[in-house]
């Protein structure tokens, strides 16, 4: 949680809010990678790409 807090303080201090969607998408793709590691959900996720 500290990492998120530091990223938010950096973005608000330097006015770099355009980084927020990039971090969000990295988190989403990271979550997809974790979910597809040998689960039953993997075939359904592979059809999206």
Short mmCIF file of C-alpha atoms in Angstrom, two decimals:
data_model
loop_
_atom_site.label_atom_id
_atom_site.label_comp_id
_atom_site.label_asym_id
_atom_site.label_seq_id
_atom_site.Cartn_x
_atom_site.Cartn_y
_atom_site.Cartn_z
CA UNK A 1 0.00 0.00 0.00
CA UNK A 2 2.93 2.30 0.58
CA UNK A 3 3.91 2.04 -3.08
CA UNK A 4 0.47 3.24 -4.16
CA UNK A 5 0.63 6.11 -1.69
CA UNK A 6 4.06 7.19 -2.94
CA UNK A 7 3.00 6.97 -6.58
CA UNK A 8 -0.05 9.11 -5.82
CA UNK A 9 2.01 11.71 -3.98
CA UNK A 10 4.50 11.82 -6.87
CA UNK A 11 1.74 12.26 -9.44
CA UNK A 12 -0.08 14.94 -7.47
CA UNK A 13 3.10 16.83 -6.61
CA UNK A 14 4.51 16.84 -10.14
CA UNK A 15 1.09 17.08 -11.89
CA UNK A 16 1.67 13.90 -13.87
CA UNK A 17 -1.86 12.53 -13.76
CA UNK A 18 -1.47 11.16 -17.28
CA UNK A 19 0.53 8.30 -15.69
CA UNK A 20 -2.57 7.03 -13.86
CA UNK A 21 -4.12 5.17 -16.86
CA UNK A 22 -0.75 3.60 -17.63
CA UNK A 23 -0.38 2.25 -14.10
CA UNK A 24 -3.99 1.09 -14.14
CA UNK A 25 -3.56 -0.89 -17.37
CA UNK A 26 -0.31 -2.40 -16.12
CA UNK A 27 -2.19 -3.58 -13.05
CA UNK A 28 -5.01 -5.05 -15.16
CA UNK A 29 -2.63 -6.93 -17.44
CA UNK A 30 -0.63 -8.12 -14.45
CA UNK A 31 -3.82 -9.45 -12.88
CA UNK A 32 -4.70 -11.24 -16.12
CA UNK A 33 -1.28 -12.88 -16.19
CA UNK A 34 -1.71 -14.07 -12.62
CA UNK A 35 -5.18 -15.43 -13.38
CA UNK A 36 -4.07 -17.33 -16.47
CA UNK A 37 -1.33 -19.26 -14.69
CA UNK A 38 -2.91 -22.71 -14.81
CA UNK A 39 -6.51 -21.89 -13.97
CA UNK A 40 -9.76 -22.94 -15.58
CA UNK A 41 -10.33 -19.31 -16.59
CA UNK A 42 -7.36 -19.34 -19.00
CA UNK A 43 -9.22 -20.56 -22.15
CA UNK A 44 -11.78 -17.78 -21.78
CA UNK A 45 -9.13 -15.10 -21.37
CA UNK A 46 -7.16 -16.37 -24.38
CA UNK A 47 -10.21 -15.85 -26.60
CA UNK A 48 -10.13 -12.12 -25.77
CA UNK A 49 -6.77 -11.74 -27.46
#
